[in-house]
Amino acid sequence: MKIYPYNPSEFSAEFISKMRKHPDIIQMPSPRQLQSIPQLLLARYLRKGNSLSLKDYVEIATATSFPDNQDLAKKIAFQILFPNCSIREFDALIDDPNISGDFNYESQIHSEEESMSIQVQKLHDEIEFSNSFDFTKVQNVEDFVEWLLKNQNQTLFKSALLFYTEISNFYKEKITTKADLMHVAKKKVIEKINSLTPKELVAIKELGFNDLVEKYSIKKWERITIKVLSNRNLDKDFEIIKKEGTFEDLINTIKYLNEINDVFLKERPILKNILYERIKTIEHFFNAAIELNEISNVNLNEILKCSLDSLPLPLIFKLVKLLDQSLGMNIRKSLYTILSKEFSEIDLFKLKLDGDYSLLELISKYAINSSSWTSTFQKVLLLEIEKAKKAFRSHEDFKILTNIIVQLTNSCENIFCAQFISKFLNQLIYLTIESCIVPTELKDVVEFLGELKLYPKKQTIQMIGEKIGMSKEEIAELIDPPYEILKLYMNKPHSDLKKIQDLIDKLKFELDFEKILELMTLALGMNNREGLSALGHFNLKKSLEAANTVEGKNGMDRLISTLTAGDGENLIKQWFLHRDEIPTFLKTKIKDLTKSMLIDLGINYSKSYLGSLTPGLFQTNLVRPYEIGDTYEDIDLEETMLNLLEKGKIIEHITYDDLFVSISSSGKRSVCIEMDISESMTGEKLAYMAICVTMLVYGMRKDELGITLFEKNTHILKEINQKIDLEKLADELLGLKSRGTTFVEKALLWARDQFKKSFNSKSKVNILFTDSDIYDLPDAAEILRAFKSLGVDFILVCPEKQYNIRESEKIVKLAGGQILPIKDWERFPELITNIINSRF
């Protein structure tokens, strides 16, 4: 028997020789390594019990080398074992051991080697084992194994070898004679008792070790089987197994007796009858049928009834389905017959479930095409419907039930059953609608059904809507297309502006000029100001054209008079989108309205977003009495109230000296903002930029704020220490137009000079807004560095999906700042104020 794929001694000698002669060697191999390699190869073989692979040679040659030599040792071992390997293949194999090749070894060398400490311990164990082994007996063992393999077909030796899993056992046990073989086999039989197979029991009988099984085994089937093989009397054993034997004892005993093929055993039918009498549940029946591969003669209906009382229903269905599939039975039909005919409503809901499936879902999962299944499903569904009707929030229970039926229709594997389940959807849709008792519930249900692609009849929604007191408009929203609903709202003297705007938003891609004209006609006819306002805020250009078509100049005037409705954002956006297309005689009027809305909106935004920002000088925790010239805004109300309470003064006796004012430290807040208005900054972007500028100018009127706009040229809106009129600023902002390419150097130079003027400032923030597609960024590098030296907190704000990441990172690196991307333009004013509030 060949155990070495390569002569160990020759390999060791060649390996050590090449290692010593190699120019890259760091530490010379010792003579001890020459001897240890063959010994460790043998020790590994004895430990593994399998033939050695070339991988073992490489590992041991590498592991026995000094750590500094191990990479070289691995390469040399490869070269010895694979002398015909090309340089390219060799390098690939060394670099990536997972690459396969025609190298005639079991598996590729693993890329991950064990750590040195583990390798040293392994070597230590292998050396100890090899030193303890008597190598003089190796030849004797090999000779005996060779002789044994030649005679292995003899019954005695064949039976003994059944208990030897590996040839290495002969070396470990030092087996050199037949007596050694039988002695070790006896020990192995004792170890295996209580887990013996029928084949092993037959082998034990041939070896003459029957008494060992009778003495040590506690398994009844092992004891009976060995006695059958030995032709021993079984009366006592059969009496015991009849009275005390478990279901498992009976099955295994019959199974073992079947496998030893003892055809003369008279007691086998008796054992089967005892087993069949013990079958009480479908689990017993399943185990007997599968293990013995035969169907027992039992009353299945009684077994199913007993199972329904004692076992979880999911387990029953699972076992029944497996029996139907593997043995060609039809037990599920009988099970459904029992459930539909013999189980009451109360009994059905007492069935044990495991929590993963409801009763309805379980019946669908194990569906079969039979009348008993349809009766059972229908019975359970009707029970669920009755439960939903009695629920506190009935419509929610019906929603859940409807969703379950939709899912079951899609998931049921039986096509007939899936079609049967789907027939109940119309009934459930009606019941779900009917269960609504307030308008909000009906709206919720219709929306829910729509998500399931289920569409109730309009008459049903209308009937239930009227019953629960919904208006015609509310009902129309549920049953009519959005455009028809919009027309309904337009054809009224008064409407809800928000609802109209929401409907227009849903239809924004459908509203062409013809539809806008139709809606305008209705709104003008009913003098519906909310409708006119919503149309103007949606598309000012087309709305003016439609109003002119319907009523001429008078129609346009009526439309314009409604544009101030709402929060003002839409009007400002429409101005920037359509200002060049507005008739000349109307432009000034619309601009004045927009300007008024811009100022109001800027002030409102300032109060909302900048309300927590204390204006002017930095406040401290110190206070002083009020002096003539102080503003009422500077009075510290908390300290003043505490002072009055301590003194116990009444209102008539309060003087200026009783009022406390916060002491401000020297220095103001300084903020400079540079905004990009190049060609990409159009429409909505300009609108929110204008709102933001107006808000900041109002909210920071006591601080130092400078704002400039830039494209190819720079447009200064406000110097850092300049007072400016809001109306004049708004007028200038509404005249802004995006143009040109992006040049930032002059804008940054302006900001730097502004901060230099602000020598008394205690905190400085610069906000640059741009998409970073800048043409003169190299020229602006030195100016950006200056912000860092001036102690300016530099923030770069960029449109999230439209900015140059590489250039942006370069900007903040030069200025020592950070990038803040903005996703939604509507949040631009909020973002800017959050930046300022967080810095101050």
XYZ file of C-alpha atoms in Angstrom, residues 222-557:
336
model
C -30.609 -4.586 19.217
C -31.171 -7.329 21.809
C -34.050 -8.927 19.881
C -32.226 -8.773 16.539
C -29.074 -10.441 17.893
C -31.185 -13.191 19.501
C -32.987 -13.790 16.217
C -29.617 -14.096 14.488
C -28.478 -16.540 17.173
C -31.721 -18.583 17.039
C -32.309 -17.867 20.724
C -35.668 -18.034 22.513
C -37.529 -14.733 22.211
C -40.605 -15.317 24.351
C -39.392 -13.204 27.274
C -38.209 -10.350 25.032
C -41.454 -10.228 23.083
C -43.422 -10.191 26.300
C -41.377 -7.211 27.512
C -41.695 -5.233 24.269
C -45.469 -5.872 24.178
C -45.937 -4.520 27.696
C -43.191 -1.915 28.064
C -41.929 -1.180 24.555
C -42.331 2.332 23.209
C -43.539 3.235 19.731
C -39.902 3.760 18.749
C -38.978 0.293 20.117
C -41.634 -1.369 18.000
C -40.781 0.492 14.783
C -37.030 -0.111 15.098
C -37.471 -3.761 16.024
C -39.640 -4.408 12.959
C -37.305 -2.320 10.791
C -34.195 -4.238 11.958
C -35.887 -7.610 11.508
C -36.933 -6.585 7.984
C -33.374 -5.588 7.118
C -31.742 -8.856 8.284
C -34.117 -10.726 5.946
C -34.998 -13.477 8.423
C -38.000 -14.795 6.513
C -38.743 -17.503 9.047
C -39.511 -15.130 11.894
C -43.097 -15.889 12.973
C -43.316 -13.048 15.476
C -42.970 -10.249 12.908
C -46.714 -10.051 12.082
C -47.470 -10.073 15.805
C -45.162 -7.092 16.322
C -46.819 -5.245 13.439
C -50.265 -5.789 14.935
C -49.047 -4.425 18.264
C -47.597 -1.420 16.427
C -50.832 -0.731 14.550
C -52.764 -0.819 17.818
C -50.393 1.829 19.186
C -51.013 4.273 16.293
C -53.163 7.038 17.792
C -52.135 10.166 15.846
C -51.117 11.073 12.318
C -47.565 11.525 13.628
C -47.477 7.831 14.671
C -48.987 6.811 11.337
C -46.456 8.899 9.413
C -43.455 7.442 11.279
C -44.673 3.876 10.790
C -45.455 4.363 7.103
C -42.170 6.108 6.270
C -39.883 3.880 8.370
C -41.456 0.572 7.307
C -42.357 1.755 3.781
C -45.826 0.255 4.036
C -49.322 1.480 4.874
C -50.823 0.058 8.023
C -54.403 -1.130 8.233
C -55.853 1.477 10.618
C -58.921 3.701 10.962
C -57.612 6.956 9.450
C -60.669 9.015 10.374
C -60.279 8.195 14.043
C -56.549 8.959 13.853
C -57.272 12.350 12.242
C -59.850 13.255 14.897
C -57.462 12.300 17.670
C -54.697 14.316 15.999
C -56.903 17.417 15.746
C -57.432 17.249 19.501
C -53.767 16.779 20.430
C -51.441 18.075 17.695
C -50.907 21.554 16.173
C -52.866 21.904 12.944
C -49.819 23.052 10.880
C -47.993 19.810 11.811
C -51.035 17.720 10.868
C -51.308 19.398 7.457
C -47.566 19.030 6.830
C -47.527 15.293 7.632
C -50.728 14.606 5.698
C -49.372 16.364 2.609
C -46.108 14.386 2.783
C -48.057 11.118 3.069
C -50.226 12.075 0.091
C -47.194 12.905 -2.015
C -44.861 10.048 -1.023
C -47.375 7.157 -0.732
C -50.036 8.285 -3.198
C -52.729 8.683 -0.547
C -55.539 11.264 -0.329
C -55.733 11.914 3.414
C -56.274 15.673 3.021
C -59.708 15.018 1.526
C -60.689 13.049 4.637
C -59.241 15.761 6.875
C -61.252 18.517 5.154
C -64.398 16.378 5.319
C -64.010 16.107 9.101
C -63.343 19.860 9.449
C -66.335 20.886 7.314
C -68.918 18.380 8.601
C -67.991 17.424 12.144
C -66.389 20.618 13.545
C -68.559 23.458 14.825
C -67.587 27.142 14.665
C -66.318 27.002 18.244
C -64.349 23.803 17.527
C -62.617 25.368 14.521
C -61.271 28.288 16.540
C -60.065 25.930 19.281
C -57.666 24.205 16.872
C -54.014 24.614 17.811
C -52.046 26.986 15.561
C -48.346 27.850 15.756
C -48.676 31.605 15.177
C -47.089 31.650 11.711
C -50.371 31.207 9.846
C -54.004 32.001 10.512
C -56.557 29.206 10.011
C -57.607 30.758 6.705
C -54.016 30.985 5.453
C -53.285 27.415 6.544
C -56.264 25.997 4.652
C -55.172 27.914 1.542
C -51.573 26.685 1.869
C -52.701 23.049 1.828
C -55.514 23.455 -0.704
C -56.836 20.561 -2.827
C -59.441 20.456 -5.540
C -62.348 18.917 -3.652
C -65.783 19.903 -2.406
C -64.675 19.209 1.184
C -61.915 21.833 0.846
C -64.258 24.479 -0.617
C -66.780 23.839 2.166
C -64.084 24.161 4.831
C -62.644 27.366 3.331
C -66.048 28.967 2.964
C -66.999 28.021 6.514
C -63.827 29.563 7.982
C -64.117 32.708 5.836
C -67.702 33.317 6.956
C -66.549 33.018 10.561
C -63.839 35.617 9.925
C -66.409 37.936 8.328
C -68.653 37.669 11.387
C -65.679 38.464 13.638
C -64.877 41.555 11.551
C -68.469 42.789 11.752
C -68.358 42.642 15.561
C -64.945 44.338 15.872
C -64.588 47.786 17.489
C -63.086 49.303 14.311
C -64.829 47.074 11.837
C -63.370 48.677 8.705
C -59.808 47.952 9.860
C -60.594 44.254 10.350
C -62.216 44.097 6.937
C -59.168 45.775 5.382
C -56.934 43.099 6.905
C -59.252 40.302 5.777
C -59.479 41.686 2.240
C -55.715 41.955 2.029
C -55.369 38.328 3.192
C -57.774 37.117 0.500
C -55.841 39.041 -2.174
C -52.592 37.460 -0.987
C -54.134 33.973 -0.889
C -55.486 34.404 -4.420
C -51.949 35.109 -5.624
C -50.115 32.537 -3.497
C -52.395 29.488 -3.605
C -50.626 26.774 -5.617
C -53.839 25.052 -6.694
C -55.302 27.025 -9.630
C -58.877 25.821 -9.000
C -58.663 26.852 -5.351
C -57.102 30.222 -6.215
C -60.025 30.969 -8.555
C -62.501 29.912 -5.865
C -60.847 32.242 -3.301
C -60.947 35.190 -5.722
C -64.740 34.889 -6.008
C -65.092 36.288 -2.486
C -63.297 39.567 -3.279
C -66.368 41.434 -4.532
C -68.286 40.479 -1.394
C -65.401 41.633 0.826
C -65.034 44.919 -1.077
C -68.705 45.685 -0.451
C -68.513 44.682 3.224
C -65.356 46.762 3.745
C -67.037 49.853 2.244
C -70.245 49.179 4.186
C -68.331 48.958 7.498
C -67.310 52.646 7.329
C -69.218 54.911 9.706
C -67.433 58.270 9.216
C -66.041 60.026 6.093
C -62.400 59.595 7.114
C -62.888 55.817 7.294
C -64.453 55.683 3.832
C -61.627 57.766 2.337
C -59.076 55.507 3.999
C -60.788 52.336 2.738
C -61.108 53.561 -0.872
C -57.443 54.565 -0.903
C -56.466 51.197 0.605
C -58.479 49.237 -1.961
C -56.940 51.289 -4.743
C -53.464 50.282 -3.567
C -54.580 46.630 -3.886
C -55.855 47.364 -7.427
C -59.407 46.748 -6.225
C -62.040 49.225 -7.401
C -65.454 49.323 -5.663
C -68.587 50.176 -7.613
C -69.278 53.911 -7.739
C -72.875 53.351 -6.674
C -71.690 51.569 -3.518
C -69.334 54.406 -2.535
C -71.982 57.016 -3.288
C -74.644 55.165 -1.280
C -72.416 54.684 1.783
C -70.996 58.224 1.457
C -74.457 59.763 1.511
C -75.450 57.503 4.397
C -72.581 58.768 6.593
C -73.133 62.439 5.674
C -70.440 63.196 3.086
C -70.839 66.164 0.733
C -71.119 65.722 -3.042
C -67.608 67.056 -3.468
C -66.183 64.617 -0.933
C -67.939 61.708 -2.627
C -66.795 62.906 -6.046
C -63.185 62.868 -4.830
C -63.566 59.143 -4.189
C -65.295 58.083 -7.400
C -64.476 60.602 -10.130
C -61.208 61.238 -12.009
C -59.144 64.127 -10.549
C -59.892 66.438 -13.483
C -63.663 66.020 -13.059
C -63.302 66.759 -9.350
C -61.257 69.859 -10.167
C -63.989 71.104 -12.487
C -66.517 70.504 -9.730
C -64.516 72.712 -7.357
C -64.058 75.407 -10.022
C -67.782 75.520 -10.685
C -68.547 76.891 -7.210
C -68.443 80.461 -5.799
C -66.019 79.430 -3.077
C -63.590 76.538 -2.752
C -60.722 75.290 -0.643
C -57.530 76.743 -2.158
C -55.347 73.954 -0.724
C -57.557 71.204 -2.168
C -57.553 72.844 -5.595
C -53.758 73.220 -5.494
C -53.355 69.554 -4.501
C -55.565 68.444 -7.401
C -53.672 70.666 -9.834
C -50.410 69.202 -8.567
C -51.714 65.683 -9.312
C -52.668 66.787 -12.836
C -49.697 69.050 -13.562
C -48.497 66.950 -16.497
C -51.999 66.753 -18.021
C -53.088 70.380 -17.793
C -52.514 71.767 -21.284
C -53.896 75.128 -22.469
C -57.288 73.657 -23.497
C -57.928 72.286 -20.001
C -56.671 75.470 -18.317
C -59.032 77.435 -20.578
C -61.973 75.197 -19.559
C -61.136 75.597 -15.867
C -60.646 79.364 -16.260
C -64.067 79.677 -17.902
C -65.709 77.908 -14.944
C -63.814 79.928 -12.326
C -64.500 83.308 -13.962
C -68.127 82.375 -14.477
C -68.599 81.596 -10.774
C -66.170 84.334 -9.605
C -64.235 81.582 -7.810
C -61.248 83.555 -6.488
C -59.588 80.472 -4.969
C -59.787 78.700 -8.320
C -58.384 81.729 -10.191
C -55.542 82.041 -7.687
C -54.636 78.352 -7.938
C -54.490 78.533 -11.762
C -52.324 81.677 -11.674
C -49.940 80.083 -9.192
C -49.711 76.943 -11.362
C -48.903 78.601 -14.722
C -49.164 82.373 -14.829
C -48.498 82.696 -18.553
C -51.176 80.218 -19.730
C -53.642 81.434 -17.110
C -53.347 85.049 -18.329
C -53.840 83.871 -21.902
C -56.904 81.838 -20.890
C -58.383 84.762 -18.895
C -57.814 87.071 -21.889
C -59.565 84.554 -24.176
C -62.597 84.357 -21.885
C -63.052 87.996 -20.778
C -60.221 90.000 -22.308
C -58.414 92.618 -20.164
C -61.136 92.410 -17.505
C -60.516 88.686 -17.118
C -56.783 89.247 -16.678
C -57.392 91.942 -14.074
